[in-house]
């Protein structure tokens, strides 16, 4: 809407302003670097270096805020679609009706892939934050440029460690948080119906769970981190999501190994072969109680209204016989049918008047 366009215009204006400011400060810093060193020049160079680091930090912060808002909107949409698919009855695949059944699956994979790409960009910006110039003391800055020994810088380093550790802790905690989120969505991409690499997805879910636990610990160690409580809650919620997704990936991997996978390809092959170990897409739980069938991607308890089923034309006779058909082995029944068909063919071959008496 109009608000989103205004926000986008404001973002571009701020980004341009930061770029202009960074270029101006960089030019001033180059001029001071070419000047003869002295107390005043060193101080100016130190101030320019800190100002350059601050402007770069604010620019990265602005880009990260915008990307994080975009990825949060996509995550909310993803959660809403997943709840709708799990809570309600999923539509039967279009493949069972003769159409293309991969539209919803492809859109889900594209959405997850877009979220993973955004977390890639966020992760690069978060890593750049910890490598920004600036900070520290003027003397340390001059000694570092002059190539002073480590013993000369030891005193100033000890005093500045307390100030710098908090910034580095927050930056590293943010990197771990984004790594966990990115790993989770990459794992979901591997577990999607377009790839179906469930073993790799399970391992990635384990890595994402480890990263989320480490990120929660690092965020808890930061005292005055902006949005620390919100990040902690998001990591706890992510751990629950990862555990559920990992169990689903392991179940799909088991079904794929045992021949009860949930792809439409296996369903078509099982229908053509007549085997009972495959998947018939769209079957309800009530109709597959005695079959090793996961139900495919369209799982529901019962069909409402129930599907039409053929019934015997004379229920008085055929219903009683139908109850006992399954008790006989299929091989013996097939042998009986084959023998009967052979006898019938031999009788038809014998012609003439005597043939009628033989048939009787």
C-alpha positions as semicolon CSV with decimal commas, in nm:
position;residue;x (nm);y (nm);z (nm)
1;X;0,000;0,000;0,000
2;X;0,093;0,366;0,038
3;X;0,269;0,309;0,370
4;X;0,499;0,046;0,221
5;X;0,591;0,278;-0,067
6;X;0,665;0,563;0,174
7;X;0,880;0,334;0,386
8;X;1,069;0,217;0,079
9;X;1,131;0,577;-0,034
10;X;1,246;0,675;0,315
11;X;1,479;0,376;0,327
12;X;1,637;0,469;-0,006
13;X;1,680;0,831;0,104
14;X;1,850;0,728;0,428
15;X;2,070;0,478;0,245
16;X;2,179;0,747;-0,001
17;X;2,251;0,988;0,284
18;X;2,468;0,732;0,463
19;X;2,658;0,657;0,141
20;X;2,725;1,029;0,087
21;X;2,841;1,073;0,445
22;X;3,069;0,768;0,425
23;X;3,229;0,895;0,102
24;X;3,293;1,239;0,255
25;X;3,449;1,096;0,570
26;X;3,662;0,857;0,361
27;X;3,797;1,149;0,158
28;X;3,883;1,342;0,476
29;X;4,053;1,034;0,619
30;X;4,269;1,001;0,304
31;X;4,374;1,364;0,334
32;X;4,475;1,322;0,699
33;X;4,668;1,005;0,615
34;X;4,877;1,198;0,360
35;X;4,960;1,472;0,611
36;X;5,261;1,473;0,837
37;X;5,188;1,298;1,165
38;X;5,141;1,498;1,480
39;X;4,914;1,515;1,784
40;X;4,644;1,718;1,606
41;X;4,658;1,515;1,284
42;X;4,651;1,185;1,472
43;X;4,348;1,299;1,670
44;X;4,167;1,400;1,351
45;X;4,251;1,069;1,187
46;X;4,127;0,883;1,492
47;X;3,801;1,079;1,491
48;X;3,751;1,018;1,118
49;X;3,815;0,647;1,164
50;X;3,559;0,626;1,445
51;X;3,308;0,832;1,249
52;X;3,356;0,606;0,947
53;X;3,294;0,300;1,163
54;X;2,984;0,457;1,318
55;X;2,835;0,552;0,979
56;X;2,907;0,206;0,838
57;X;2,746;0,050;1,146
58;X;2,434;0,266;1,111
59;X;2,408;0,181;0,741
60;X;2,438;-0,192;0,810
61;X;2,190;-0,158;1,093
62;X;1,941;0,010;0,859
63;X;1,980;-0,259;0,592
64;X;1,949;-0,536;0,850
65;X;1,635;-0,377;0,996
66;X;1,473;-0,358;0,654
67;X;1,570;-0,716;0,559
68;X;1,459;-0,847;0,898
69;X;1,118;-0,682;0,855
70;X;1,085;-0,845;0,513
71;X;1,184;-1,188;0,639
72;X;0,952;-1,157;0,940
73;X;0,659;-1,088;0,707
74;X;0,751;-1,394;0,501
75;X;0,784;-1,607;0,815
76;X;0,440;-1,497;0,937
77;X;0,290;-1,586;0,601
78;X;0,471;-1,920;0,608
79;X;0,343;-2,002;0,958
80;X;-0,011;-1,904;0,860
81;X;-0,006;-2,130;0,553
82;X;0,144;-2,421;0,748
83;X;-0,121;-2,393;1,022
84;X;-0,394;-2,383;0,760
85;X;-0,257;-2,693;0,588
86;X;-0,211;-2,889;0,911
87;X;-0,523;-2,773;1,096
88;X;-0,772;-2,812;0,814
89;X;-0,826;-3,069;0,547
90;X;-0,574;-3,043;0,267
91;X;-0,703;-3,048;-0,086
92;X;-0,660;-3,363;-0,291
93;X;-0,368;-3,348;-0,532
94;X;-0,456;-3,232;-0,879
95;X;-0,257;-3,528;-1,009
96;X;-0,536;-3,764;-0,901
97;X;-0,782;-3,564;-1,115
98;X;-0,556;-3,554;-1,421
99;X;-0,406;-3,210;-1,353
100;X;-0,072;-3,081;-1,230
101;X;-0,039;-3,132;-0,855
102;X;0,294;-2,954;-0,791
103;X;0,179;-2,592;-0,781
104;X;0,134;-2,561;-0,402
105;X;0,451;-2,760;-0,330
106;X;0,658;-2,543;-0,564
107;X;0,523;-2,223;-0,410
108;X;0,614;-2,350;-0,063
109;X;0,967;-2,435;-0,176
110;X;1,007;-2,093;-0,339
111;X;0,889;-1,920;-0,022
112;X;1,133;-2,114;0,197
113;X;1,414;-2,049;-0,053
114;X;1,340;-1,675;-0,047
115;X;1,355;-1,671;0,334
116;X;1,688;-1,857;0,327
117;X;1,832;-1,604;0,076
118;X;1,727;-1,313;0,299
119;X;1,898;-1,475;0,596
120;X;2,210;-1,511;0,379
121;X;2,213;-1,135;0,327
122;X;2,147;-1,071;0,696
123;X;2,428;-1,306;0,795
124;X;2,678;-1,125;0,572
125;X;2,580;-0,789;0,722
126;X;2,601;-0,926;1,077
127;X;2,952;-1,059;1,013
128;X;3,054;-0,722;0,869
129;X;2,944;-0,548;1,190
130;X;3,211;-0,720;1,400
131;X;3,485;-0,612;1,154
132;X;3,400;-0,242;1,150
133;X;3,682;0,012;1,208
134;X;3,689;0,246;1,505
135;X;3,680;0,220;1,881
136;X;3,958;0,210;2,129
137;X;4,202;0,476;2,241
138;X;4,399;0,737;2,043
139;X;4,734;0,608;2,171
140;X;4,646;0,252;2,078
141;X;4,535;0,372;1,734
142;X;4,868;0,554;1,679
143;X;5,075;0,263;1,813
144;X;4,891;0,018;1,589
145;X;4,964;0,231;1,283
146;X;5,327;0,282;1,386
147;X;5,375;-0,094;1,436
148;X;5,439;-0,081;1,811
149;X;5,511;-0,403;1,995
150;X;5,250;-0,603;2,182
151;X;5,404;-0,508;2,518
152;X;5,344;-0,137;2,446
153;X;4,979;-0,202;2,366
154;X;4,913;-0,443;2,654
155;X;4,805;-0,177;2,902
156;X;4,559;-0,004;2,673
157;X;4,421;-0,336;2,549
158;X;4,339;-0,449;2,903
159;X;4,145;-0,130;2,969
160;X;3,949;-0,147;2,645
161;X;3,861;-0,516;2,659
162;X;3,566;-0,453;2,888
163;X;3,422;-0,193;2,649
164;X;3,481;-0,394;2,334
165;X;3,376;-0,733;2,471
166;X;3,013;-0,628;2,509
167;X;2,995;-0,508;2,147
168;X;3,164;-0,824;2,018
169;X;2,939;-1,045;2,233
170;X;2,629;-0,885;2,086
171;X;2,766;-0,911;1,732
172;X;2,860;-1,280;1,775
173;X;2,525;-1,359;1,938
174;X;2,344;-1,200;1,645
175;X;2,557;-1,401;1,400
176;X;2,469;-1,726;1,580
177;X;2,099;-1,636;1,582
178;X;2,097;-1,572;1,207
179;X;2,301;-1,888;1,138
180;X;2,044;-2,096;1,327
181;X;1,753;-1,944;1,135
182;X;1,926;-1,982;0,800
183;X;2,021;-2,344;0,873
184;X;1,661;-2,422;0,972
185;X;1,516;-2,291;0,645
186;X;1,785;-2,458;0,436
187;X;1,693;-2,785;0,610
188;X;1,327;-2,724;0,530
189;X;1,423;-2,670;0,168
190;X;1,600;-3,009;0,162
191;X;1,294;-3,171;0,324
192;X;1,051;-3,018;0,074
193;X;0,871;-3,230;-0,184
194;X;1,082;-3,084;-0,466
195;X;1,409;-3,228;-0,328
196;X;1,303;-3,497;-0,076
197;X;1,653;-3,530;0,073
198;X;1,532;-3,625;0,419
199;X;1,860;-3,763;0,555
200;X;2,046;-3,440;0,475
201;X;1,754;-3,240;0,613
202;X;1,763;-3,432;0,941
203;X;2,134;-3,354;0,985
204;X;2,075;-2,987;0,907
205;X;1,795;-2,975;1,162
206;X;2,036;-3,112;1,424
207;X;2,289;-2,840;1,333
208;X;2,018;-2,573;1,350
209;X;1,914;-2,696;1,694
210;X;2,274;-2,678;1,819
211;X;2,314;-2,325;1,681
212;X;1,986;-2,208;1,834
213;X;2,089;-2,333;2,179
214;X;2,429;-2,160;2,149
215;X;2,262;-1,840;2,026
216;X;2,023;-1,839;2,323
217;X;2,316;-1,877;2,562
218;X;2,512;-1,594;2,395
219;X;2,210;-1,364;2,391
220;X;2,149;-1,436;2,759
221;X;2,512;-1,341;2,835
222;X;2,463;-0,995;2,677
223;X;2,340;-0,752;2,939
224;X;2,202;-0,456;2,739
225;X;2,139;-0,606;2,396
226;X;1,868;-0,434;2,192
227;X;1,575;-0,674;2,160
228;X;1,750;-0,939;2,369
229;X;1,429;-1,070;2,528
230;X;1,256;-1,089;2,193
231;X;1,551;-1,277;2,045
232;X;1,549;-1,522;2,339
233;X;1,179;-1,596;2,287
234;X;1,232;-1,643;1,914
235;X;1,515;-1,890;1,976
236;X;1,300;-2,090;2,219
237;X;1,017;-2,101;1,966
238;X;1,265;-2,199;1,695
239;X;1,389;-2,494;1,902
240;X;1,034;-2,631;1,919
241;X;0,986;-2,585;1,544
242;X;1,317;-2,757;1,471
243;X;1,231;-3,060;1,685
244;X;0,895;-3,105;1,512
245;X;1,045;-3,061;1,166
246;X;1,325;-3,307;1,247
247;X;1,075;-3,574;1,352
248;X;0,877;-3,520;1,032
249;X;1,194;-3,550;0,822
250;X;1,291;-3,875;0,997
251;X;0,940;-4,017;0,943
252;X;0,951;-3,925;0,573
253;X;1,297;-4,081;0,544
254;X;1,164;-4,405;0,698
255;X;0,868;-4,411;0,461
256;X;1,096;-4,346;0,163
257;X;1,326;-4,634;0,266
258;X;1,042;-4,879;0,329
259;X;0,854;-4,804;0,008
260;X;0,575;-4,604;0,169
261;X;0,702;-4,264;0,059
262;X;0,472;-3,972;0,009
263;X;0,546;-3,873;-0,348
264;X;0,298;-3,879;-0,630
265;X;0,549;-4,074;-0,840
266;X;0,536;-4,367;-0,599
267;X;0,157;-4,347;-0,592
268;X;0,131;-4,379;-0,970
269;X;0,380;-4,667;-0,976
270;X;0,198;-4,848;-0,694
271;X;-0,133;-4,811;-0,875
272;X;0,010;-4,949;-1,196
273;X;0,186;-5,239;-1,025
274;X;-0,105;-5,319;-0,794
275;X;0,115;-5,345;-0,487
276;X;-0,005;-5,254;-0,139
277;X;0,318;-5,098;-0,013
278;X;0,294;-4,775;-0,209
279;X;0,092;-4,461;-0,164
280;X;-0,242;-4,370;-0,315
281;X;-0,265;-3,993;-0,293
282;X;-0,574;-3,856;-0,123
283;X;-0,683;-4,171;0,062
284;X;-0,839;-4,108;0,399
285;X;-0,718;-4,274;0,718
286;X;-1,040;-4,480;0,739
287;X;-0,981;-4,628;0,394
288;X;-0,621;-4,733;0,465
289;X;-0,639;-4,878;0,816
290;X;-0,498;-5,215;0,703
291;X;-0,252;-5,080;0,443
292;X;0,102;-4,950;0,484
293;X;0,015;-4,617;0,326
294;X;0,116;-4,275;0,458
295;X;-0,167;-4,105;0,272
296;X;0,064;-3,892;0,062
297;X;0,067;-3,516;0,095
298;X;-0,311;-3,502;0,135
299;X;-0,394;-3,655;0,473
300;X;-0,738;-3,652;0,635
301;X;-0,942;-3,883;0,857
302;X;-1,257;-3,946;0,654
303;X;-1,408;-3,834;0,325
304;X;-1,702;-3,596;0,371
305;X;-1,922;-3,669;0,183
306;X;-1,808;-4,029;0,131
307;X;-1,698;-4,136;-0,216
308;X;-1,922;-4,351;-0,431
309;X;-1,830;-4,721;-0,428
310;X;-1,955;-5,001;-0,657
311;X;-2,177;-5,264;-0,492
312;X;-2,288;-5,612;-0,614
313;X;-2,597;-5,612;-0,835
314;X;-2,770;-5,888;-0,628
315;X;-2,690;-5,822;-0,260
316;X;-2,884;-6,129;-0,135
317;X;-2,637;-6,366;-0,302
318;X;-2,323;-6,168;-0,379
319;X;-2,288;-5,999;-0,040
320;X;-2,268;-6,338;0,131
321;X;-2,012;-6,465;-0,118
322;X;-1,814;-6,141;-0,101
323;X;-1,759;-6,187;0,272
324;X;-1,565;-6,509;0,207
325;X;-1,371;-6,414;-0,106
326;X;-1,074;-6,281;0,089
327;X;-1,035;-6,608;0,282
328;X;-0,904;-6,797;-0,023
329;X;-0,546;-6,743;-0,139
330;X;-0,523;-6,543;-0,459
331;X;-0,284;-6,796;-0,615
332;X;-0,532;-7,087;-0,581
333;X;-0,815;-6,875;-0,717
334;X;-0,601;-6,773;-1,014
335;X;-0,508;-7,136;-1,084
336;X;-0,876;-7,233;-1,075
337;X;-0,966;-6,953;-1,316
338;X;-0,683;-7,053;-1,553
339;X;-0,788;-7,421;-1,554
340;X;-1,151;-7,330;-1,614
341;X;-1,057;-7,102;-1,902
342;X;-0,843;-7,377;-2,064
343;X;-1,127;-7,632;-2,041
344;X;-1,368;-7,384;-2,193
345;X;-1,131;-7,316;-2,483
346;X;-1,090;-7,691;-2,552
347;X;-1,466;-7,740;-2,554
348;X;-1,513;-7,457;-2,799
349;X;-1,254;-7,606;-3,035
350;X;-1,443;-7,938;-3,066
351;X;-1,709;-7,878;-3,335
352;X;-1,985;-8,068;-3,508
353;X;-2,286;-8,251;-3,372
354;X;-2,077;-8,470;-3,140
355;X;-1,936;-8,157;-2,977
356;X;-2,272;-8,068;-2,836
357;X;-2,301;-8,410;-2,670
358;X;-1,948;-8,386;-2,529
359;X;-2,026;-8,050;-2,369
360;X;-2,325;-8,201;-2,201
